[in-house]
Short mmCIF file of C-alpha atoms in Angstrom, two decimals:
data_model
loop_
_atom_site.label_atom_id
_atom_site.label_comp_id
_atom_site.label_asym_id
_atom_site.label_seq_id
_atom_site.Cartn_x
_atom_site.Cartn_y
_atom_site.Cartn_z
CA UNK A 392 -3.96 -28.74 -9.78
CA UNK A 393 -4.19 -27.31 -13.07
CA UNK A 394 -2.84 -23.30 -13.23
CA UNK A 395 -5.17 -21.33 -14.29
CA UNK A 396 -4.24 -17.86 -13.25
CA UNK A 397 -0.61 -15.70 -12.37
CA UNK A 398 -0.46 -12.75 -10.56
CA UNK A 399 2.43 -9.77 -10.54
CA UNK A 400 2.05 -7.37 -8.52
CA UNK A 401 5.34 -4.82 -9.64
CA UNK A 402 6.44 -1.75 -7.63
CA UNK A 403 9.15 -0.02 -7.96
CA UNK A 404 11.59 -2.21 -6.07
CA UNK A 405 9.90 -5.33 -6.33
CA UNK A 406 8.11 -8.28 -8.20
CA UNK A 407 6.47 -10.70 -7.01
CA UNK A 408 4.99 -12.91 -8.47
CA UNK A 409 2.12 -16.07 -7.96
CA UNK A 410 0.89 -18.96 -9.33
CA UNK A 411 -2.37 -20.05 -8.56
CA UNK A 412 -4.78 -23.01 -9.03
CA UNK A 413 -7.57 -23.24 -10.56
CA UNK A 414 -9.92 -22.36 -7.32
CA UNK A 415 -7.60 -19.31 -7.12
CA UNK A 416 -5.31 -20.05 -4.42
CA UNK A 417 -1.81 -19.61 -4.66
CA UNK A 418 0.72 -22.27 -5.36
CA UNK A 419 3.59 -21.23 -5.48
CA UNK A 420 5.46 -17.44 -4.90
CA UNK A 421 8.04 -15.54 -6.28
CA UNK A 422 10.21 -12.47 -5.34
CA UNK A 423 13.19 -10.69 -7.10
CA UNK A 424 14.37 -6.99 -6.86
CA UNK A 425 13.73 -6.44 -10.44
CA UNK A 426 10.87 -3.43 -9.87
CA UNK A 427 10.59 -0.72 -12.74
CA UNK A 428 13.95 1.18 -10.73
CA UNK A 429 16.17 -1.81 -10.84
CA UNK A 430 15.32 -3.88 -14.09
CA UNK A 431 18.01 -6.64 -15.29
CA UNK A 432 20.12 -6.00 -18.49
CA UNK A 433 17.32 -6.58 -21.11
CA UNK A 434 14.54 -4.46 -19.27
CA UNK A 435 10.86 -5.43 -19.22
CA UNK A 436 10.72 -8.16 -21.26
CA UNK A 437 14.10 -10.21 -19.07
CA UNK A 438 12.10 -9.63 -15.62
CA UNK A 439 9.23 -10.87 -16.37
CA UNK A 440 10.53 -13.89 -18.38
CA UNK A 441 12.11 -14.75 -15.01
CA UNK A 442 9.22 -14.10 -13.22
CA UNK A 443 7.19 -16.95 -15.02
CA UNK A 444 10.17 -19.24 -16.50
CA UNK A 445 8.76 -22.75 -16.48
CA UNK A 446 4.82 -21.44 -15.31
CA UNK A 447 2.51 -22.70 -17.75
CA UNK A 448 0.98 -20.27 -20.35
CA UNK A 449 -1.88 -19.29 -18.89
CA UNK A 450 -3.51 -15.20 -18.67
CA UNK A 451 -0.79 -12.63 -16.92
CA UNK A 452 -2.67 -9.48 -14.47
CA UNK A 453 -0.61 -7.54 -13.75
CA UNK A 454 -0.73 -4.46 -11.14
CA UNK A 455 1.36 -1.43 -9.81
CA UNK A 456 4.22 0.71 -11.10
CA UNK A 457 4.40 -1.42 -14.29
CA UNK A 458 1.68 0.80 -15.83
CA UNK A 459 2.93 3.96 -14.79
CA UNK A 460 4.25 6.35 -16.81
CA UNK A 461 7.87 4.62 -16.18
CA UNK A 462 6.44 0.99 -16.67
CA UNK A 463 6.14 -1.26 -19.64
CA UNK A 464 3.25 0.42 -20.52
CA UNK A 465 1.60 3.27 -18.94
CA UNK A 466 -2.27 2.14 -17.69
CA UNK A 467 -4.66 5.59 -17.28
CA UNK A 468 -6.45 6.60 -14.40
CA UNK A 469 -10.16 5.40 -13.46
CA UNK A 470 -11.33 8.63 -11.66
CA UNK A 471 -13.21 7.43 -8.34
CA UNK A 472 -16.21 6.22 -8.01
CA UNK A 473 -14.36 3.06 -9.19
CA UNK A 474 -15.71 -0.25 -8.22
CA UNK A 475 -13.95 -3.69 -8.81
CA UNK A 476 -15.71 -4.31 -11.56
CA UNK A 477 -14.93 -1.13 -13.68
CA UNK A 478 -10.59 -2.08 -12.66
CA UNK A 479 -11.74 -5.00 -14.17
CA UNK A 480 -13.21 -4.28 -17.53
CA UNK A 481 -10.33 -1.27 -17.73
CA UNK A 482 -7.44 -3.59 -18.42
CA UNK A 483 -4.44 -2.96 -20.23
CA UNK A 484 -3.13 -5.55 -23.02
CA UNK A 485 0.43 -5.96 -23.90
CA UNK A 486 1.92 -8.88 -26.02
CA UNK A 487 5.96 -9.57 -24.50
CA UNK A 488 8.05 -10.97 -26.64
CA UNK A 489 7.65 -14.35 -25.92
CA UNK A 490 4.08 -14.21 -27.12
CA UNK A 491 2.68 -13.89 -23.83
CA UNK A 492 -0.23 -11.54 -22.93
CA UNK A 493 0.09 -9.18 -20.04
CA UNK A 494 -3.15 -7.79 -18.13
CA UNK A 495 -2.18 -4.33 -16.41
CA UNK A 496 -4.66 -2.89 -13.99
CA UNK A 497 -5.14 0.79 -14.19
CA UNK A 498 -4.63 3.03 -10.73
CA UNK A 499 -7.04 4.83 -9.10
CA UNK A 500 -7.13 8.74 -9.30
CA UNK A 501 -9.79 11.32 -6.47
CA UNK A 502 -10.88 14.14 -8.73
CA UNK A 503 -11.46 16.44 -6.08
CA UNK A 504 -8.64 16.66 -3.73
CA UNK A 505 -6.35 15.38 -6.33
CA UNK A 506 -5.25 12.45 -5.45
CA UNK A 507 -3.64 9.17 -7.11
CA UNK A 508 -2.31 5.66 -6.11
CA UNK A 509 -1.03 2.66 -8.35
CA UNK A 510 -1.43 -0.96 -6.82
CA UNK A 511 -3.48 -0.47 -3.31
CA UNK A 512 -6.48 0.10 -5.65
CA UNK A 513 -5.53 -4.56 -6.10
CA UNK A 514 -5.30 -4.11 -1.92
CA UNK A 515 -8.21 -2.89 -1.64
CA UNK A 516 -9.87 -5.69 -4.34
CA UNK A 517 -8.25 -8.09 -1.87
CA UNK A 518 -9.60 -6.48 1.00
CA UNK A 519 -12.90 -5.96 -0.30
CA UNK A 520 -12.62 -10.21 -1.33
CA UNK A 521 -11.74 -11.14 2.08
CA UNK A 522 -14.27 -9.23 3.91
CA UNK A 523 -17.07 -7.45 1.80
CA UNK A 524 -19.08 -6.36 4.72
CA UNK A 525 -16.62 -3.35 5.06
CA UNK A 526 -17.80 -1.97 0.86
CA UNK A 527 -21.03 -1.04 1.71
CA UNK A 528 -19.41 1.67 4.39
CA UNK A 529 -16.39 1.47 5.72
CA UNK A 530 -12.19 2.75 5.78
CA UNK A 531 -9.39 1.41 5.11
CA UNK A 532 -5.24 2.00 6.42
CA UNK A 533 -2.84 1.30 4.04
CA UNK A 534 0.09 2.75 6.32
CA UNK A 535 3.53 2.32 4.32
CA UNK A 536 5.85 5.35 2.97
CA UNK A 537 3.33 7.22 0.82
CA UNK A 538 0.08 6.29 3.74
CA UNK A 539 -3.41 5.72 1.79
CA UNK A 540 -6.93 6.47 3.79
CA UNK A 541 -9.07 4.79 1.89
CA UNK A 542 -13.25 5.60 1.56
CA UNK A 543 -15.65 2.81 0.79
CA UNK A 544 -19.51 2.77 -0.41
CA UNK A 545 -21.71 0.57 -1.62
CA UNK A 546 -18.80 -1.61 -2.52
CA UNK A 547 -16.25 1.44 -4.90
CA UNK A 548 -13.68 2.99 -3.84
CA UNK A 549 -15.89 6.91 -3.37
CA UNK A 550 -12.65 8.58 -2.17
CA UNK A 551 -8.98 8.98 -1.05
CA UNK A 552 -6.03 10.55 0.56
CA UNK A 553 -2.19 10.40 0.28
CA UNK A 554 -0.84 11.10 3.83
CA UNK A 555 3.48 11.33 2.88
CA UNK A 556 4.14 9.45 6.89
CA UNK A 557 6.54 7.46 5.62
CA UNK A 558 8.76 9.69 3.70
CA UNK A 559 8.44 12.30 5.98
CA UNK A 560 9.88 9.95 8.68
CA UNK A 561 13.06 9.09 6.21
CA UNK A 562 13.37 12.92 5.48
CA UNK A 563 13.40 14.65 9.10
CA UNK A 564 15.91 11.80 9.96
CA UNK A 565 18.53 12.03 7.37
CA UNK A 566 18.16 15.07 5.77
CA UNK A 567 17.19 17.23 8.75
CA UNK A 568 19.06 18.50 12.15
CA UNK A 569 16.81 16.51 14.29
CA UNK A 570 18.34 13.63 13.03
CA UNK A 571 22.15 14.97 12.47
CA UNK A 572 24.46 12.52 14.53
CA UNK A 573 22.01 9.87 16.34
CA UNK A 574 22.42 6.60 16.99
CA UNK A 575 21.27 4.03 15.89
CA UNK A 576 17.09 3.51 17.45
CA UNK A 577 17.12 1.23 20.52
CA UNK A 578 13.15 0.31 19.60
CA UNK A 579 12.27 2.60 23.26
CA UNK A 580 7.73 2.02 23.00
CA UNK A 581 7.71 4.96 25.89
CA UNK A 582 8.96 7.96 23.37
CA UNK A 583 7.08 6.49 20.45
CA UNK A 584 4.03 6.13 23.62
CA UNK A 585 5.11 10.09 24.11
CA UNK A 586 5.04 11.09 19.84
CA UNK A 587 1.78 9.93 19.52
CA UNK A 588 0.58 11.80 22.64
CA UNK A 589 1.92 14.91 22.12
CA UNK A 590 0.47 15.00 18.05
CA UNK A 591 -2.45 13.73 19.39
CA UNK A 592 -2.38 16.95 21.71
CA UNK A 593 -0.86 19.41 18.92
CA UNK A 594 -4.39 20.76 18.47
CA UNK A 595 -5.67 23.00 15.17
CA UNK A 596 -2.01 23.60 15.37
CA UNK A 597 -1.06 20.46 14.44
CA UNK A 598 2.03 17.90 15.00
CA UNK A 599 4.27 20.36 12.79
CA UNK A 600 4.01 22.55 15.22
CA UNK A 601 5.66 20.37 17.93
CA UNK A 602 8.19 18.43 15.03
CA UNK A 603 10.85 20.90 17.05
CA UNK A 604 9.97 19.34 20.38
CA UNK A 605 12.12 16.53 19.58
CA UNK A 606 15.77 18.45 19.71
CA UNK A 607 15.01 20.30 22.36
CA UNK A 608 13.51 17.77 24.69
CA UNK A 609 17.01 15.63 23.98
CA UNK A 610 18.89 18.77 24.54
CA UNK A 611 17.02 18.71 28.17
CA UNK A 612 18.22 15.29 28.32
CA UNK A 613 14.17 14.41 28.72
CA UNK A 614 14.67 12.10 25.45
CA UNK A 615 18.08 10.28 24.62
CA UNK A 616 19.45 10.44 21.53
CA UNK A 617 18.98 6.49 21.25
CA UNK A 618 15.17 7.46 21.71
CA UNK A 619 14.51 11.04 18.80
CA UNK A 620 14.24 8.43 16.06
CA UNK A 621 10.94 6.52 18.26
CA UNK A 622 9.32 9.73 19.46
CA UNK A 623 9.01 10.95 15.36
CA UNK A 624 7.42 8.08 14.56
CA UNK A 625 4.99 8.39 17.18
CA UNK A 626 5.04 11.78 16.74
CA UNK A 627 4.38 11.69 12.54
CA UNK A 628 1.99 8.43 13.05
CA UNK A 629 0.06 9.85 15.95
CA UNK A 630 -0.68 13.10 13.26
CA UNK A 631 -1.78 10.97 10.74
CA UNK A 632 -4.26 9.65 12.90
CA UNK A 633 -5.11 13.17 13.91
CA UNK A 634 -6.02 14.19 10.76
CA UNK A 635 -7.69 11.24 9.73
CA UNK A 636 -9.78 12.45 12.70
CA UNK A 637 -10.30 15.61 12.28
CA UNK A 638 -11.04 15.73 8.06
CA UNK A 639 -13.92 12.60 8.86
CA UNK A 640 -11.40 10.00 7.51
CA UNK A 641 -12.09 7.62 10.16
CA UNK A 642 -14.77 8.18 12.59
CA UNK A 643 -16.69 5.86 15.80
CA UNK A 644 -19.06 4.65 13.61
CA UNK A 645 -16.71 3.76 10.36
CA UNK A 646 -15.68 0.28 10.10
CA UNK A 647 -11.66 1.14 9.41
CA UNK A 648 -9.05 -1.83 8.81
CA UNK A 649 -6.23 -1.91 8.14
CA UNK A 650 -4.26 -3.67 4.86
CA UNK A 651 -0.25 -4.16 6.01
CA UNK A 652 1.81 -6.61 8.10
CA UNK A 653 5.10 -6.13 9.95
CA UNK A 654 6.49 -3.72 12.10
CA UNK A 655 4.77 -0.69 10.88
CA UNK A 656 1.02 -2.07 11.15
CA UNK A 657 1.77 -2.80 14.71
CA UNK A 658 2.96 0.90 15.56
CA UNK A 659 -0.23 1.99 14.07
CA UNK A 660 -2.06 -0.40 15.79
CA UNK A 661 -0.92 0.96 19.10
CA UNK A 662 -0.72 5.30 17.96
CA UNK A 663 -4.97 4.15 17.45
CA UNK A 664 -5.30 2.74 20.32
CA UNK A 665 -4.00 5.93 22.13
CA UNK A 666 -6.79 7.36 19.79
CA UNK A 667 -9.31 5.41 20.51
CA UNK A 668 -10.06 4.70 17.38
CA UNK A 669 -11.07 0.92 16.71
CA UNK A 670 -8.92 -1.02 14.24
CA UNK A 671 -8.94 -4.00 12.73
CA UNK A 672 -6.31 -5.94 10.79
CA UNK A 673 -6.62 -7.70 7.08
CA UNK A 674 -4.79 -10.12 6.22
CA UNK A 675 -1.62 -10.37 4.71
CA UNK A 676 -1.85 -11.49 1.49
CA UNK A 677 -4.44 -8.91 -0.01
CA UNK A 678 -2.72 -8.52 -2.74
CA UNK A 679 -2.59 -11.92 -4.03
CA UNK A 680 -6.51 -11.87 -3.60
CA UNK A 681 -7.29 -8.60 -4.76
CA UNK A 682 -5.42 -10.15 -8.41
CA UNK A 683 -7.24 -12.98 -8.05
CA UNK A 684 -10.42 -10.86 -7.75
CA UNK A 685 -9.70 -9.02 -10.81
CA UNK A 686 -8.70 -11.82 -12.90
CA UNK A 687 -12.41 -13.59 -12.29
CA UNK A 688 -14.60 -10.12 -13.03
CA UNK A 689 -12.36 -9.84 -16.18
CA UNK A 690 -13.42 -13.13 -17.03
CA UNK A 691 -9.22 -14.48 -16.99
CA UNK A 692 -10.54 -17.31 -15.31
CA UNK A 693 -13.13 -19.65 -15.59
CA UNK A 694 -16.60 -18.94 -13.86
CA UNK A 695 -16.34 -22.29 -12.16
CA UNK A 696 -12.27 -21.53 -11.32
CA UNK A 697 -14.19 -17.53 -9.64
CA UNK A 698 -16.57 -19.82 -7.36
#
């Protein structure tokens, strides 16, 4: 089939390239370690040339940190509320040394918190394309190093919040007394469950008041050293869910959909079940789907192709 679009998911540590046919299906995918922090000799231009080598000269749409202050070209954030159409209308353009034109997706800013995202807005667009109904009144959870909780109303992102769960987990294990000289984790489901329950029951004090329990339980012989990491994982993910309920980001009346894949998302689903939060998993191709959806709204692909 005829290639109609090239999409780039260009983050801090990775670069993924998608070649789409005329119906928006990904015909070919490439992956490189050329994130904006790991560029090859020749910089952005060389990384781009490798990503699209031998692919047709068609419109290129890129999302992620490539449009950040340290990226190829900075694209200003759009304040919420923001719809997919508004994102599509604010694309920035740059010309590559090879003569190709690249369109860059802006990130989003929630001025009320304040908070920012860059790259996740394209995942949101993909989730909305896959399940339009959640855009009327829904919540998206994007787990990761910096988890995002995104509020959706009438097809637009009305606000979002970042919780640094993954980064805090890494800091505690690598740079605190809690993780000092621990053996390799044994993937202890019971320890993870115990951490989630501890966070759930921490009340107004929150899990920060319970973090040191990981060491106390180990010294008491209740928690094996190899299970400390799983306990801390449950404690921090559990506290993120506790915060989401307390802040009203998630509630029994608002559908919540999780965007992501892999073992981390499985942990969030297990923790959500302990809290009684009903979370559905979105398809794992939301970024690719979001790039196509934004390109269609921007007129980078023909109306027939976008149908």
